[in-house]
mmCIF file with all atom_site columns, C-alpha atoms in Angstrom:
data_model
loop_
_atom_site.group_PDB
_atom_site.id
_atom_site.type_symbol
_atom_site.label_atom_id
_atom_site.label_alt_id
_atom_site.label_comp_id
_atom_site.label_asym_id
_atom_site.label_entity_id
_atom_site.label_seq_id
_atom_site.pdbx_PDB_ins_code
_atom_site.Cartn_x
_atom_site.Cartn_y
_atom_site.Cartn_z
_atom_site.occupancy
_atom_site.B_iso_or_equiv
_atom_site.pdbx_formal_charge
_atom_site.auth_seq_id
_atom_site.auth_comp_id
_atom_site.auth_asym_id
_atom_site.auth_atom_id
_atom_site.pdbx_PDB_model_num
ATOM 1  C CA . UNK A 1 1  ? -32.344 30.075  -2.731  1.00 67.00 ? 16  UNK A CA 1
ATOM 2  C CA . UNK A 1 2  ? -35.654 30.631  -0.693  1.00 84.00 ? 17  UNK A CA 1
ATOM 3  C CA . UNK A 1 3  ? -35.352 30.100  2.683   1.00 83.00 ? 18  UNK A CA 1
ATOM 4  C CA . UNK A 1 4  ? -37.949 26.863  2.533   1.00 89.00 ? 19  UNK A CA 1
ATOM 5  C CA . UNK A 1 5  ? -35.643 25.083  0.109   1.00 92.00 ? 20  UNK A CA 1
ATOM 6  C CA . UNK A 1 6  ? -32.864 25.899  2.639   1.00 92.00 ? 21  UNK A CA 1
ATOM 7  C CA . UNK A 1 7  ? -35.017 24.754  5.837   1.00 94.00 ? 22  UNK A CA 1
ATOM 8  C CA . UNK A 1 8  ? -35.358 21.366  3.589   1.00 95.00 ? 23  UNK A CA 1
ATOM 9  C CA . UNK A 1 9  ? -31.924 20.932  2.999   1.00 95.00 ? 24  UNK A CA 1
ATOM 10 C CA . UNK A 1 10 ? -30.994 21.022  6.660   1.00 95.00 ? 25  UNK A CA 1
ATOM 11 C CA . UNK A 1 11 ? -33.427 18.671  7.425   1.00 96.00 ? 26  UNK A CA 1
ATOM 12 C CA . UNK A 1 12 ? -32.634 16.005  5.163   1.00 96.00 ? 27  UNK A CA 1
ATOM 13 C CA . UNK A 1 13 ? -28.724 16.366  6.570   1.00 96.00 ? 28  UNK A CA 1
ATOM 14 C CA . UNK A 1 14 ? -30.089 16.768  10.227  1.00 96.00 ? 29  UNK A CA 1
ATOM 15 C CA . UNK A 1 15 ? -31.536 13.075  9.534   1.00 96.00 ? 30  UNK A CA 1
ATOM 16 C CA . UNK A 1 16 ? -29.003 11.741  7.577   1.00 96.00 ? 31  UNK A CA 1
ATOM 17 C CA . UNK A 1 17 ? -26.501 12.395  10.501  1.00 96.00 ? 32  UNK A CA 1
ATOM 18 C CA . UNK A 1 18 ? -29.275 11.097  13.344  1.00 96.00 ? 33  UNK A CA 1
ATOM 19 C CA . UNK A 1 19 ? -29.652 8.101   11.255  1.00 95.00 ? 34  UNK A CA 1
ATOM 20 C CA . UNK A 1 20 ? -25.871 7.594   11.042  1.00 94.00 ? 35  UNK A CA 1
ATOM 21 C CA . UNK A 1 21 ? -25.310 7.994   14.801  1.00 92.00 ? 36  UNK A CA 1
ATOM 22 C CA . UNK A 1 22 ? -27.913 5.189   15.365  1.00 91.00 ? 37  UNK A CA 1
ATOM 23 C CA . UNK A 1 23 ? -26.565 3.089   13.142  1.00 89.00 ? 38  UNK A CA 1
ATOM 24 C CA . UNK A 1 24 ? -23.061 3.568   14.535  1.00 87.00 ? 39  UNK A CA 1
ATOM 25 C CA . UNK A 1 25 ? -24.573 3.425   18.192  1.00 84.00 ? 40  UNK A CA 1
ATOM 26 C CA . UNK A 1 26 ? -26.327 0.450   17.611  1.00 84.00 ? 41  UNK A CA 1
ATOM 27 C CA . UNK A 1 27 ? -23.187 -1.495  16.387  1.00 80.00 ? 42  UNK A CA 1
ATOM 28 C CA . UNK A 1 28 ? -21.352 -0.671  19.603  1.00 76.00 ? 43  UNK A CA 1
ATOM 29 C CA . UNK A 1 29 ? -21.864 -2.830  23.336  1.00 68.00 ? 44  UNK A CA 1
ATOM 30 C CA . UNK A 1 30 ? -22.046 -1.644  26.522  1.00 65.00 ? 45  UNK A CA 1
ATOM 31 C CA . UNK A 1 31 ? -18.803 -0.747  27.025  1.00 63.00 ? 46  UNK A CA 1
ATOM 32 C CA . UNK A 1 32 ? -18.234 1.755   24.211  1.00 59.00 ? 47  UNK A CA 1
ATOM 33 C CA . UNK A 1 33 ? -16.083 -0.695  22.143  1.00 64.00 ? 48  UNK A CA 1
ATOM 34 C CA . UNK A 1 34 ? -16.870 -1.824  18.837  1.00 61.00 ? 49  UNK A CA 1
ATOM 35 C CA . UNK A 1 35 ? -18.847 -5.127  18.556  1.00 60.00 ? 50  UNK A CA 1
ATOM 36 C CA . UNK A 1 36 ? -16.660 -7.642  17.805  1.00 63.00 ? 51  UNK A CA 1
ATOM 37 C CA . UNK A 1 37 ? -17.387 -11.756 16.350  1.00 62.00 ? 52  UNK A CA 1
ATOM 38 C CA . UNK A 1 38 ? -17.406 -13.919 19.658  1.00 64.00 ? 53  UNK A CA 1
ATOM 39 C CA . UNK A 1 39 ? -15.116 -16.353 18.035  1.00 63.00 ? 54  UNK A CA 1
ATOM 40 C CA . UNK A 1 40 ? -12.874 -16.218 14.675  1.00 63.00 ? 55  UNK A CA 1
ATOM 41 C CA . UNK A 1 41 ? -14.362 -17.778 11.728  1.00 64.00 ? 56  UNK A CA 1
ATOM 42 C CA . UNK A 1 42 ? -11.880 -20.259 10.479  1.00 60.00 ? 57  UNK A CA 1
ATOM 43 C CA . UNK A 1 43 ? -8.966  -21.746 13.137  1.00 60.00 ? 58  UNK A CA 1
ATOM 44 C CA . UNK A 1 44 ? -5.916  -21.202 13.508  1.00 70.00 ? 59  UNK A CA 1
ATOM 45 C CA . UNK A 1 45 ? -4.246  -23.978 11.956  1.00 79.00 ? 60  UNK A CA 1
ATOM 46 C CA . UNK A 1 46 ? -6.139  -25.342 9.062   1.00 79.00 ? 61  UNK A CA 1
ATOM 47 C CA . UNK A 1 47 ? -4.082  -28.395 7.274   1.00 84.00 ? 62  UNK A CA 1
ATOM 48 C CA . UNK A 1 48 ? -6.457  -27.544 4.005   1.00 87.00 ? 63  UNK A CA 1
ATOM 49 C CA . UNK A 1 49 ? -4.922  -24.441 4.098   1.00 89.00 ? 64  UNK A CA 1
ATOM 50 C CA . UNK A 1 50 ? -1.048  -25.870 3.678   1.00 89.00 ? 65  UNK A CA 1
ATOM 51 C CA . UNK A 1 51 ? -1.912  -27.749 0.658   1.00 92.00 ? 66  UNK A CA 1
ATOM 52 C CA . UNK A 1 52 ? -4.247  -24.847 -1.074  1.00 92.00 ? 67  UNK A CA 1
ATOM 53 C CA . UNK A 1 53 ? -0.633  -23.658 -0.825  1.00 92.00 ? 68  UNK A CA 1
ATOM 54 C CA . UNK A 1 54 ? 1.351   -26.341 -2.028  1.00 92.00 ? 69  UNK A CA 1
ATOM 55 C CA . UNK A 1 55 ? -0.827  -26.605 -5.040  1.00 93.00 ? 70  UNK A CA 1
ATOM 56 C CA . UNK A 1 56 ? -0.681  -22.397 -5.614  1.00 93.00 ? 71  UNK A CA 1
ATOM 57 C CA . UNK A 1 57 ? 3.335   -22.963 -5.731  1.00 93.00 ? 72  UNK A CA 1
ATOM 58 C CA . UNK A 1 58 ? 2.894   -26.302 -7.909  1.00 91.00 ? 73  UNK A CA 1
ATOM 59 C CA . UNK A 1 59 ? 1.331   -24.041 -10.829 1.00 91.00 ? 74  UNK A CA 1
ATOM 60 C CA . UNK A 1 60 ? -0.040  -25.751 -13.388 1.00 92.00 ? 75  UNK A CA 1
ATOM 61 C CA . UNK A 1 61 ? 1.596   -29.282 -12.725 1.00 92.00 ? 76  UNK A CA 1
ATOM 62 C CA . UNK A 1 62 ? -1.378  -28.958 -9.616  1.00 92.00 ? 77  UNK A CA 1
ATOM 63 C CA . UNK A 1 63 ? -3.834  -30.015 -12.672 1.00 92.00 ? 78  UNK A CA 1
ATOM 64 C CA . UNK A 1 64 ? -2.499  -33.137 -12.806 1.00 93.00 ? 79  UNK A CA 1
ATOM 65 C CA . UNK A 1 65 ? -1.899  -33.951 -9.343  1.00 93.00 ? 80  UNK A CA 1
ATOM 66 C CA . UNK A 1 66 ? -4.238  -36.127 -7.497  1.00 94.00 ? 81  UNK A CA 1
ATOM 67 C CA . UNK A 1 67 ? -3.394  -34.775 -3.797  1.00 94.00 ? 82  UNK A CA 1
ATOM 68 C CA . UNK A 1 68 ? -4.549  -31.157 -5.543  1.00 94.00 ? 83  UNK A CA 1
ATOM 69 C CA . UNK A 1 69 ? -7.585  -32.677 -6.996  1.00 94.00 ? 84  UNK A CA 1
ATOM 70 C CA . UNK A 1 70 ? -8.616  -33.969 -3.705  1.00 94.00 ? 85  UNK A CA 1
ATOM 71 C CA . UNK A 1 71 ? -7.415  -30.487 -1.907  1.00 93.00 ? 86  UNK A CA 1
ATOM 72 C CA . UNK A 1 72 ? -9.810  -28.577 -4.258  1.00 93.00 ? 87  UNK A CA 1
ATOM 73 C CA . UNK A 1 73 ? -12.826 -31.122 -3.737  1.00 93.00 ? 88  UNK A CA 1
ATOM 74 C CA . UNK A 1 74 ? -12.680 -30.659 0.095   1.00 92.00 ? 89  UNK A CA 1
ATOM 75 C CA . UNK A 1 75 ? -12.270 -26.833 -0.658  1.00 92.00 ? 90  UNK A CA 1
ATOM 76 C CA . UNK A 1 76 ? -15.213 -26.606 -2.599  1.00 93.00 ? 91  UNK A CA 1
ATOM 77 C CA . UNK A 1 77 ? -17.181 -28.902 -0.513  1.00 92.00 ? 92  UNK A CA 1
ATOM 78 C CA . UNK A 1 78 ? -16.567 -26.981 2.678   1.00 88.00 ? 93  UNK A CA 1
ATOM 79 C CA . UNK A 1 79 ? -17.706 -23.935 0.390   1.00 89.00 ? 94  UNK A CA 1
ATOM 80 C CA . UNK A 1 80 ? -21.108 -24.939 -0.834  1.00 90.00 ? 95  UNK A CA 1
ATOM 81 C CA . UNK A 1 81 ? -21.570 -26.586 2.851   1.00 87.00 ? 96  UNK A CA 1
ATOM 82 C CA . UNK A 1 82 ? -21.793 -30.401 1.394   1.00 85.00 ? 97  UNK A CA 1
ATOM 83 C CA . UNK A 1 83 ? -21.230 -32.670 3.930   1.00 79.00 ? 98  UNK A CA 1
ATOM 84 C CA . UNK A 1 84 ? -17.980 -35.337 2.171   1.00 69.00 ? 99  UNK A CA 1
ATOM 85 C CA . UNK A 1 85 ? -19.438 -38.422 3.918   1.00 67.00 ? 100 UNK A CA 1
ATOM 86 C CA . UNK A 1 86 ? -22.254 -38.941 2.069   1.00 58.00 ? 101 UNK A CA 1
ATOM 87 C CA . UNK A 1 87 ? -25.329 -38.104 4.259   1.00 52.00 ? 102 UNK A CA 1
ATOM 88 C CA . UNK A 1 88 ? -26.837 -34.491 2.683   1.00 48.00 ? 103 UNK A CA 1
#
C-alpha cells in the first residue's frame, strides 16, 4: 500500500474514535456517571399488569372472557395514547 492510502486510513479511524468519545462524553453528567431517566417509566405496581397475567395463564379460554376483553382494551388504549373517557 502507498503511504497516502495508509495516511487515509488512519484518518478515517482517528475520527471514527473522536466521534465515538463525543458521543460517549456527551451521554455522561457532571459527575462521570452515566445519564440515567429522572424517573422510571411505568410504576411499580400496575393492577393492568396482574390481569395481562391472569389472562397469559388463562390461555385461550382468555378469548372468551369478558374481564380479558376489557384488560386488552385498556392495554391497547394506554398504547396508542387514547384517552378511555371519551374526550380525544
Amino acid at each position: 500500500m502507498e503511504g497516502s492510502v495508509l495516511a487515509r486510513i488512519a484518518a478515517i479511524v482517528f475520527v471514527a474514535i473522536a466521534v465515538t468519545a463525543a458521543l460517549v462524553e456527551m451521554g455522561r453528567d457532571e459527575a462521570g456517571q452515566a445519564a440515567r431517566p429522572a424517573a422510571p417509566l411505568m410504576p411499580e405496581t400496575d393492577p393492568l399488569r396482574a390481569e395481562q397475567r391472569r389472562c397469559q395463564e388463562l390461555g385461550e379460554a382468555a378469548a372468551s372472557d369478558p374481564d380479558c376483553l376489557a384488560v386488552w382494551a385498556e392495554t391497547r388504549d394506554r398504547f396508542l395514547g387514547r384517552d378511555r373517557t371519551g374526550g380525544e
